[in-house]
Amino acid sequence: MVTTESRQPLLTVNRNGLYCDAGRFYIDPQRAVARAIITHGHSDHARPGSKAYLSSPSCAPILRERLGKTAPIQTVEFGETVVMNGVSVSLHPAGHILGSAQIRVEYRGEVWVVTGDYKTEADSTCEAFEQVMCDTLVTECTFGLPIYRWPDPSVVTDDINQWWRTNRDRGVTSVLLGYSLGKAQRLIAGLDPSIGPIYCHPAVERMNNLYREQGRLDAETIDLENAAVPSRWSDGIVVTPNVPADSPAFSRLGPTSVAFASGWMAIRSRRRQRGSDRGFVVSDHVDWPSLIEVIKGSGCSRVLATHGYTRQLCRWLNENGTSAAPLEENAERDSKIVTIDEEASA
Ligand SMILES: [Zn+2]
Ligand SMILES: [Zn+2]
């Protein structure tokens, strides 16, 4: 019989990432492992080489695109429980990008939730965030400072369309910068196609097709590299993660106005740093008020913060009645390093 004190915490951090010793699985491991549960398809969460992956069904096509067609991926529906070595695991929508999941882990009456990246704003291109109750909440805090408060998304969408319309009327091509997976599709869903055609970087177009196949994107888009030369490029808008130097497709656009869509655009100095003409505050992460709301709503007695302003968030929570610590301090007690072979044979 083990006492609570002597038992390893349900989830700990080792050199491979966030590990559940009782269940023998990792969540978003940083290295190749035997068993990986993946919150979503962004490359800092979904890394190649693991022997087995578990994801939501809508995340799987994105993982295959990123990890290769033969990646060993199993899926579980949102809300359904799988038991791994006696540990109950279920996935719940995180509202971050298509297929993004929070991971709920339950063992011996104790419940942990790992949020992965998440947002609570409405977004037609992905499943809506679900609040999940837990004892320990492992939360991201990319924008975990009180200065980060997102404006009304419909106002930002109107601003983007107005910027595009004005550029078009001036004969200037609009170039809208946003990450190719998730951010780009959300931006495209908000664009007004009556203004002009929507061109996309090939990396964006690949992801658009995956979203379309799942009924998450209706707008018509054109792959910029294969686009026939229109009478005026400036009628259109180009959605792209970057403006590649020496790209023939981009150099033929003529005069451009470049705007960056990101949560970082809430900060004036960041807008200047990016060197873009405009900044729109569009984030696929929670802002400060929503972060605190989710923490309170989870009913958790403890927060482990990761992925952002961990120290600042933990200080604020500890001063305001919620026990909190950076996730990284939750290292395995014995500093043994778990390797693939070790786990596979365990
Ligand atoms: Zn992400
Ligand atoms: Zn992330």
Short mmCIF file of C-alpha atoms and ligand atoms in Angstrom, two decimals:
data_model
loop_
_atom_site.label_atom_id
_atom_site.label_comp_id
_atom_site.label_asym_id
_atom_site.label_seq_id
_atom_site.Cartn_x
_atom_site.Cartn_y
_atom_site.Cartn_z
CA MET A 1 0.00 0.00 0.00
CA VAL A 2 1.48 3.32 -1.01
CA THR A 3 0.68 6.54 0.76
CA THR A 4 -0.24 9.66 -1.18
CA GLU A 5 3.05 11.24 -0.10
CA SER A 6 5.26 8.50 -1.48
CA ARG A 7 3.38 8.18 -4.75
CA GLN A 8 4.66 9.86 -7.90
CA PRO A 9 2.34 12.71 -9.01
CA LEU A 10 -0.05 11.52 -11.73
CA LEU A 11 1.81 13.55 -14.37
CA THR A 12 5.46 14.52 -14.16
CA VAL A 13 8.00 16.15 -16.44
CA ASN A 14 11.08 14.30 -17.64
CA ARG A 15 13.46 14.96 -20.51
CA ASN A 16 10.97 13.56 -23.02
CA GLY A 17 8.14 15.77 -21.81
CA LEU A 18 4.95 15.39 -19.76
CA TYR A 19 4.65 11.78 -18.59
CA CYS A 20 2.05 9.64 -16.86
CA ASP A 21 3.98 6.89 -15.09
CA ALA A 22 0.86 4.97 -14.01
CA GLY A 23 -0.57 5.01 -17.55
CA ARG A 24 2.78 4.71 -19.35
CA PHE A 25 2.06 7.49 -21.84
CA TYR A 26 3.25 10.98 -22.70
CA ILE A 27 1.22 14.05 -23.59
CA ASP A 28 2.76 16.07 -26.48
CA PRO A 29 6.24 14.58 -25.91
CA GLN A 30 9.24 16.55 -27.13
CA ARG A 31 10.99 13.38 -28.29
CA ALA A 32 10.01 10.07 -29.86
CA VAL A 33 8.39 7.83 -27.21
CA ALA A 34 6.43 4.57 -27.05
CA ARG A 35 2.99 6.13 -26.53
CA ALA A 36 2.05 9.76 -27.21
CA ILE A 37 -1.29 11.47 -26.69
CA ILE A 38 -1.36 14.55 -28.91
CA THR A 39 -3.36 17.67 -28.05
CA HIS A 40 -3.15 19.18 -31.57
CA GLY A 41 -1.21 19.35 -34.81
CA HIS A 42 1.08 22.36 -34.23
CA SER A 43 4.69 21.29 -34.61
CA ASP A 44 5.74 22.07 -31.03
CA HIS A 45 3.08 19.64 -29.80
CA ALA A 46 3.14 16.91 -32.47
CA ARG A 47 6.64 15.60 -33.06
CA PRO A 48 7.59 12.69 -35.31
CA GLY A 49 9.02 9.27 -34.47
CA SER A 50 6.81 7.95 -31.68
CA LYS A 51 5.68 4.30 -31.81
CA ALA A 52 1.99 5.09 -31.19
CA TYR A 53 -0.13 8.25 -31.27
CA LEU A 54 -3.58 8.93 -29.90
CA SER A 55 -5.54 12.00 -31.04
CA SER A 56 -9.05 13.24 -31.70
CA PRO A 57 -10.54 12.08 -35.04
CA SER A 58 -10.45 15.60 -36.52
CA CYS A 59 -6.79 16.03 -35.53
CA ALA A 60 -5.68 12.79 -37.21
CA PRO A 61 -5.67 14.05 -40.86
CA ILE A 62 -3.56 17.03 -39.75
CA LEU A 63 -1.13 14.71 -37.94
CA ARG A 64 -0.85 12.52 -41.05
CA GLU A 65 -0.08 15.59 -43.15
CA ARG A 66 2.64 16.62 -40.69
CA LEU A 67 4.05 13.27 -39.47
CA GLY A 68 3.60 11.23 -42.64
CA LYS A 69 0.86 9.05 -44.09
CA THR A 70 2.11 5.95 -42.27
CA ALA A 71 2.33 7.47 -38.77
CA PRO A 72 0.72 5.00 -36.30
CA ILE A 73 -2.27 7.11 -35.21
CA GLN A 74 -5.27 5.89 -33.26
CA THR A 75 -8.21 8.16 -32.56
CA VAL A 76 -10.78 8.49 -29.82
CA GLU A 77 -13.99 10.51 -30.05
CA PHE A 78 -14.26 13.58 -27.84
CA GLY A 79 -15.72 12.63 -24.48
CA GLU A 80 -15.09 8.87 -24.82
CA THR A 81 -12.86 7.18 -22.26
CA VAL A 82 -9.94 4.91 -23.05
CA VAL A 83 -8.22 3.04 -20.24
CA MET A 84 -4.45 2.90 -20.46
CA ASN A 85 -2.81 0.64 -17.90
CA GLY A 86 -5.63 1.38 -15.44
CA VAL A 87 -5.62 5.15 -16.08
CA SER A 88 -8.77 6.65 -17.65
CA VAL A 89 -8.06 9.10 -20.46
CA SER A 90 -10.52 11.24 -22.41
CA LEU A 91 -10.18 14.09 -24.90
CA HIS A 92 -12.27 17.28 -24.77
CA PRO A 93 -12.39 20.15 -27.30
CA ALA A 94 -9.86 22.94 -26.65
CA GLY A 95 -11.16 25.43 -29.26
CA HIS A 96 -7.61 26.25 -30.40
CA ILE A 97 -7.52 24.78 -33.93
CA LEU A 98 -9.40 21.97 -35.68
CA GLY A 99 -9.16 18.79 -33.62
CA SER A 100 -7.39 20.42 -30.67
CA ALA A 101 -8.02 18.61 -27.40
CA GLN A 102 -7.63 18.98 -23.68
CA ILE A 103 -6.55 15.71 -22.09
CA ARG A 104 -8.43 14.52 -18.99
CA VAL A 105 -6.53 11.92 -16.95
CA GLU A 106 -8.18 10.10 -14.03
CA TYR A 107 -6.54 7.63 -11.68
CA ARG A 108 -7.61 6.46 -8.22
CA GLY A 109 -10.19 9.22 -7.89
CA GLU A 110 -7.78 12.01 -8.86
CA VAL A 111 -8.46 14.07 -12.01
CA TRP A 112 -5.93 16.10 -13.97
CA VAL A 113 -6.67 18.12 -17.08
CA VAL A 114 -3.96 19.19 -19.52
CA THR A 115 -5.34 22.03 -21.62
CA GLY A 116 -2.81 22.02 -24.45
CA ASP A 117 -3.27 25.30 -26.32
CA TYR A 118 -6.81 26.65 -26.07
CA LYS A 119 -9.17 29.55 -26.57
CA THR A 120 -12.75 30.14 -25.51
CA GLU A 121 -13.79 32.56 -28.30
CA ALA A 122 -16.27 31.28 -30.89
CA ASP A 123 -14.53 29.97 -34.03
CA SER A 124 -16.48 28.20 -36.78
CA THR A 125 -13.34 26.42 -38.00
CA CYS A 126 -12.95 24.24 -34.89
CA GLU A 127 -14.84 22.52 -32.08
CA ALA A 128 -15.88 24.85 -29.23
CA PHE A 129 -13.86 24.80 -25.99
CA GLU A 130 -15.39 22.63 -23.27
CA GLN A 131 -14.89 23.43 -19.60
CA VAL A 132 -13.74 20.28 -17.79
CA MET A 133 -13.73 19.95 -13.99
CA CYS A 134 -10.55 18.69 -12.35
CA ASP A 135 -8.35 18.62 -9.25
CA THR A 136 -5.16 19.73 -10.99
CA LEU A 137 -5.22 21.93 -14.09
CA VAL A 138 -2.14 22.02 -16.31
CA THR A 139 -2.75 25.18 -18.30
CA GLU A 140 -0.88 27.02 -21.02
CA CYS A 141 -0.39 30.75 -20.42
CA THR A 142 1.01 32.11 -23.69
CA PHE A 143 -0.81 35.39 -22.98
CA GLY A 144 -0.89 35.06 -19.18
CA LEU A 145 -0.53 38.73 -18.31
CA PRO A 146 -3.41 41.11 -17.43
CA ILE A 147 -2.45 43.39 -20.36
CA TYR A 148 -3.70 40.78 -22.84
CA ARG A 149 -7.43 41.31 -23.47
CA TRP A 150 -8.81 40.48 -26.88
CA PRO A 151 -11.18 42.85 -28.65
CA ASP A 152 -14.55 41.61 -29.93
CA PRO A 153 -13.66 39.20 -32.80
CA SER A 154 -16.48 40.51 -35.04
CA VAL A 155 -15.05 44.03 -34.78
CA VAL A 156 -11.59 42.76 -35.78
CA THR A 157 -13.09 40.84 -38.71
CA ASP A 158 -14.82 44.03 -39.91
CA ASP A 159 -11.51 45.93 -39.57
CA ILE A 160 -9.69 43.33 -41.69
CA ASN A 161 -12.32 43.47 -44.44
CA GLN A 162 -12.31 47.28 -44.38
CA TRP A 163 -8.49 47.30 -44.68
CA TRP A 164 -8.73 44.91 -47.65
CA ARG A 165 -11.46 47.01 -49.33
CA THR A 166 -9.45 50.22 -48.89
CA ASN A 167 -6.29 48.60 -50.30
CA ARG A 168 -8.24 47.28 -53.28
CA ASP A 169 -9.63 50.74 -54.01
CA ARG A 170 -6.07 52.16 -53.86
CA GLY A 171 -4.73 49.47 -56.21
CA VAL A 172 -2.62 47.83 -53.48
CA THR A 173 -2.58 44.06 -52.88
CA SER A 174 -3.43 43.01 -49.31
CA VAL A 175 -1.10 40.48 -47.70
CA LEU A 176 -2.38 39.01 -44.42
CA LEU A 177 0.19 37.14 -42.33
CA GLY A 178 -0.97 34.30 -40.10
CA TYR A 179 0.23 30.82 -39.14
CA SER A 180 -0.67 28.28 -41.84
CA LEU A 181 -2.52 25.84 -39.54
CA GLY A 182 -5.50 27.20 -37.66
CA LYS A 183 -4.92 30.94 -37.71
CA ALA A 184 -5.06 31.16 -41.50
CA GLN A 185 -8.32 29.18 -41.76
CA ARG A 186 -9.95 31.27 -39.04
CA LEU A 187 -8.91 34.45 -40.87
CA ILE A 188 -10.19 33.12 -44.21
CA ALA A 189 -13.54 32.19 -42.65
CA GLY A 190 -13.97 35.85 -41.67
CA LEU A 191 -13.05 37.36 -45.05
CA ASP A 192 -15.79 38.86 -47.20
CA PRO A 193 -15.50 37.11 -50.61
CA SER A 194 -17.53 39.87 -52.28
CA ILE A 195 -14.45 42.13 -52.01
CA GLY A 196 -12.28 39.94 -54.24
CA PRO A 197 -10.47 36.61 -54.62
CA ILE A 198 -8.64 34.96 -51.70
CA TYR A 199 -5.15 33.69 -52.60
CA CYS A 200 -3.21 31.40 -50.28
CA HIS A 201 0.37 30.30 -49.78
CA PRO A 202 0.62 26.58 -50.73
CA ALA A 203 1.21 25.64 -47.07
CA VAL A 204 -2.04 27.40 -46.15
CA GLU A 205 -3.89 25.84 -49.08
CA ARG A 206 -2.84 22.33 -47.98
CA MET A 207 -4.37 22.94 -44.57
CA ASN A 208 -7.45 24.59 -46.13
CA ASN A 209 -8.14 21.35 -47.96
CA LEU A 210 -7.97 19.33 -44.73
CA TYR A 211 -10.42 21.77 -43.13
CA ARG A 212 -12.71 21.60 -46.18
CA GLU A 213 -12.79 17.81 -46.09
CA GLN A 214 -14.13 18.05 -42.55
CA GLY A 215 -16.71 20.72 -43.42
CA ARG A 216 -14.85 23.42 -41.46
CA LEU A 217 -14.11 25.84 -44.32
CA ASP A 218 -16.56 26.99 -47.00
CA ALA A 219 -14.72 29.93 -48.59
CA GLU A 220 -13.20 29.47 -52.02
CA THR A 221 -9.44 29.97 -52.06
CA ILE A 222 -6.79 29.91 -54.80
CA ASP A 223 -3.28 28.51 -54.44
CA LEU A 224 -1.12 31.58 -55.14
CA GLU A 225 1.60 29.58 -56.91
CA ASN A 226 -0.85 28.05 -59.38
CA ALA A 227 -3.01 31.15 -59.80
CA ALA A 228 -3.62 32.42 -63.33
CA VAL A 229 -2.54 36.07 -63.65
CA PRO A 230 -5.64 38.17 -62.94
CA SER A 231 -6.33 41.58 -64.49
CA ARG A 232 -5.57 43.18 -61.11
CA TRP A 233 -3.81 41.37 -58.24
CA SER A 234 -4.87 44.26 -56.01
CA ASP A 235 -8.49 43.05 -55.98
CA GLY A 236 -7.35 40.05 -54.02
CA ILE A 237 -5.98 39.26 -50.59
CA VAL A 238 -3.08 36.86 -49.96
CA VAL A 239 -3.14 34.76 -46.78
CA THR A 240 0.33 33.48 -45.96
CA PRO A 241 2.54 32.59 -42.97
CA ASN A 242 5.33 34.80 -44.39
CA VAL A 243 6.44 36.69 -47.47
CA PRO A 244 9.13 34.46 -48.98
CA ALA A 245 12.08 36.38 -50.41
CA ASP A 246 12.81 35.55 -54.08
CA SER A 247 9.41 33.95 -54.62
CA PRO A 248 8.18 34.58 -58.18
CA ALA A 249 4.60 34.09 -56.99
CA PHE A 250 4.96 36.90 -54.45
CA SER A 251 7.11 39.26 -56.52
CA ARG A 252 4.41 39.57 -59.21
CA LEU A 253 1.87 41.00 -56.75
CA GLY A 254 2.93 44.62 -57.32
CA PRO A 255 2.53 47.15 -54.48
CA THR A 256 1.39 45.45 -51.28
CA SER A 257 0.13 46.33 -47.83
CA VAL A 258 1.20 43.77 -45.22
CA ALA A 259 -0.76 43.08 -42.04
CA PHE A 260 0.03 40.65 -39.23
CA ALA A 261 -2.76 38.86 -37.34
CA SER A 262 -1.70 37.77 -33.85
CA GLY A 263 -2.36 38.19 -30.15
CA TRP A 264 1.03 39.93 -29.97
CA MET A 265 -0.47 42.77 -32.00
CA ALA A 266 -2.17 43.90 -28.79
CA ILE A 267 1.20 45.38 -27.80
CA ARG A 268 2.34 48.47 -29.67
CA SER A 269 6.07 47.69 -29.58
CA ARG A 270 5.43 44.25 -31.08
CA ARG A 271 3.53 45.83 -33.95
CA ARG A 272 6.55 48.00 -34.71
CA GLN A 273 8.96 45.05 -34.42
CA ARG A 274 7.11 43.05 -37.06
CA GLY A 275 7.57 45.83 -39.59
CA SER A 276 4.10 45.31 -41.00
CA ASP A 277 1.81 48.12 -42.13
CA ARG A 278 -1.06 46.94 -39.94
CA GLY A 279 -1.61 44.63 -36.99
CA PHE A 280 -4.84 42.84 -36.17
CA VAL A 281 -5.40 41.29 -32.75
CA VAL A 282 -6.44 37.73 -33.59
CA SER A 283 -5.23 34.98 -31.29
CA ASP A 284 -5.80 31.25 -31.08
CA HIS A 285 -4.97 31.35 -27.36
CA VAL A 286 -6.98 32.57 -24.36
CA ASP A 287 -6.52 36.14 -23.17
CA TRP A 288 -6.06 36.97 -19.48
CA PRO A 289 -9.75 37.29 -18.45
CA SER A 290 -10.66 33.99 -20.17
CA LEU A 291 -7.62 32.25 -18.68
CA ILE A 292 -8.68 33.21 -15.15
CA GLU A 293 -12.30 32.29 -15.92
CA VAL A 294 -11.28 28.81 -17.11
CA ILE A 295 -9.07 28.25 -14.06
CA LYS A 296 -11.91 29.26 -11.69
CA GLY A 297 -14.47 27.31 -13.72
CA SER A 298 -12.45 24.09 -13.54
CA GLY A 299 -12.93 23.90 -9.77
CA CYS A 300 -9.29 22.87 -9.49
CA SER A 301 -7.39 23.08 -6.21
CA ARG A 302 -4.06 23.49 -7.98
CA VAL A 303 -2.70 24.95 -11.21
CA LEU A 304 0.48 23.92 -12.98
CA ALA A 305 1.34 26.55 -15.57
CA THR A 306 3.34 26.03 -18.75
CA HIS A 307 4.00 27.54 -22.16
CA GLY A 308 4.25 31.28 -21.48
CA TYR A 309 4.21 33.71 -18.55
CA THR A 310 4.28 30.89 -15.98
CA ARG A 311 5.95 32.76 -13.09
CA GLN A 312 3.76 35.83 -13.43
CA LEU A 313 0.56 33.77 -13.63
CA CYS A 314 1.57 31.57 -10.67
CA ARG A 315 2.41 34.60 -8.53
CA TRP A 316 -0.98 36.16 -9.30
CA LEU A 317 -2.87 32.90 -8.60
CA ASN A 318 -1.03 32.25 -5.32
CA GLU A 319 -1.82 35.80 -4.20
CA ASN A 320 -5.46 35.30 -5.15
CA GLY A 321 -6.24 32.03 -3.42
CA THR A 322 -5.32 29.33 -5.96
CA SER A 323 -2.25 27.20 -5.36
CA ALA A 324 -0.04 27.37 -8.48
CA ALA A 325 3.44 26.41 -9.66
CA PRO A 326 5.28 26.19 -12.97
CA LEU A 327 4.78 22.74 -14.52
CA GLU A 328 8.53 22.37 -14.99
CA GLU A 329 8.96 22.17 -11.20
CA ASN A 330 6.85 19.00 -11.25
CA ALA A 331 9.81 16.86 -12.30
CA GLU A 332 9.97 13.13 -11.64
CA ARG A 333 11.21 12.46 -8.11
CA ASP A 334 13.88 10.00 -9.17
CA SER A 335 15.51 11.62 -12.16
CA LYS A 336 15.49 8.43 -14.21
CA ILE A 337 15.28 9.02 -17.91
CA VAL A 338 12.67 6.95 -19.68
CA THR A 339 13.70 5.73 -23.09
CA ILE A 340 11.58 4.15 -25.80
CA ASP A 341 12.92 0.65 -25.16
CA GLU A 342 12.44 0.92 -21.45
CA GLU A 343 8.82 1.96 -21.85
CA ALA A 344 8.04 -0.59 -24.52
CA SER A 345 9.30 -3.36 -22.31
CA ALA A 346 7.56 -2.06 -19.19
ZN ZN B 1 -0.96 25.43 -30.89
ZN ZN B 2 1.62 25.59 -28.45
#
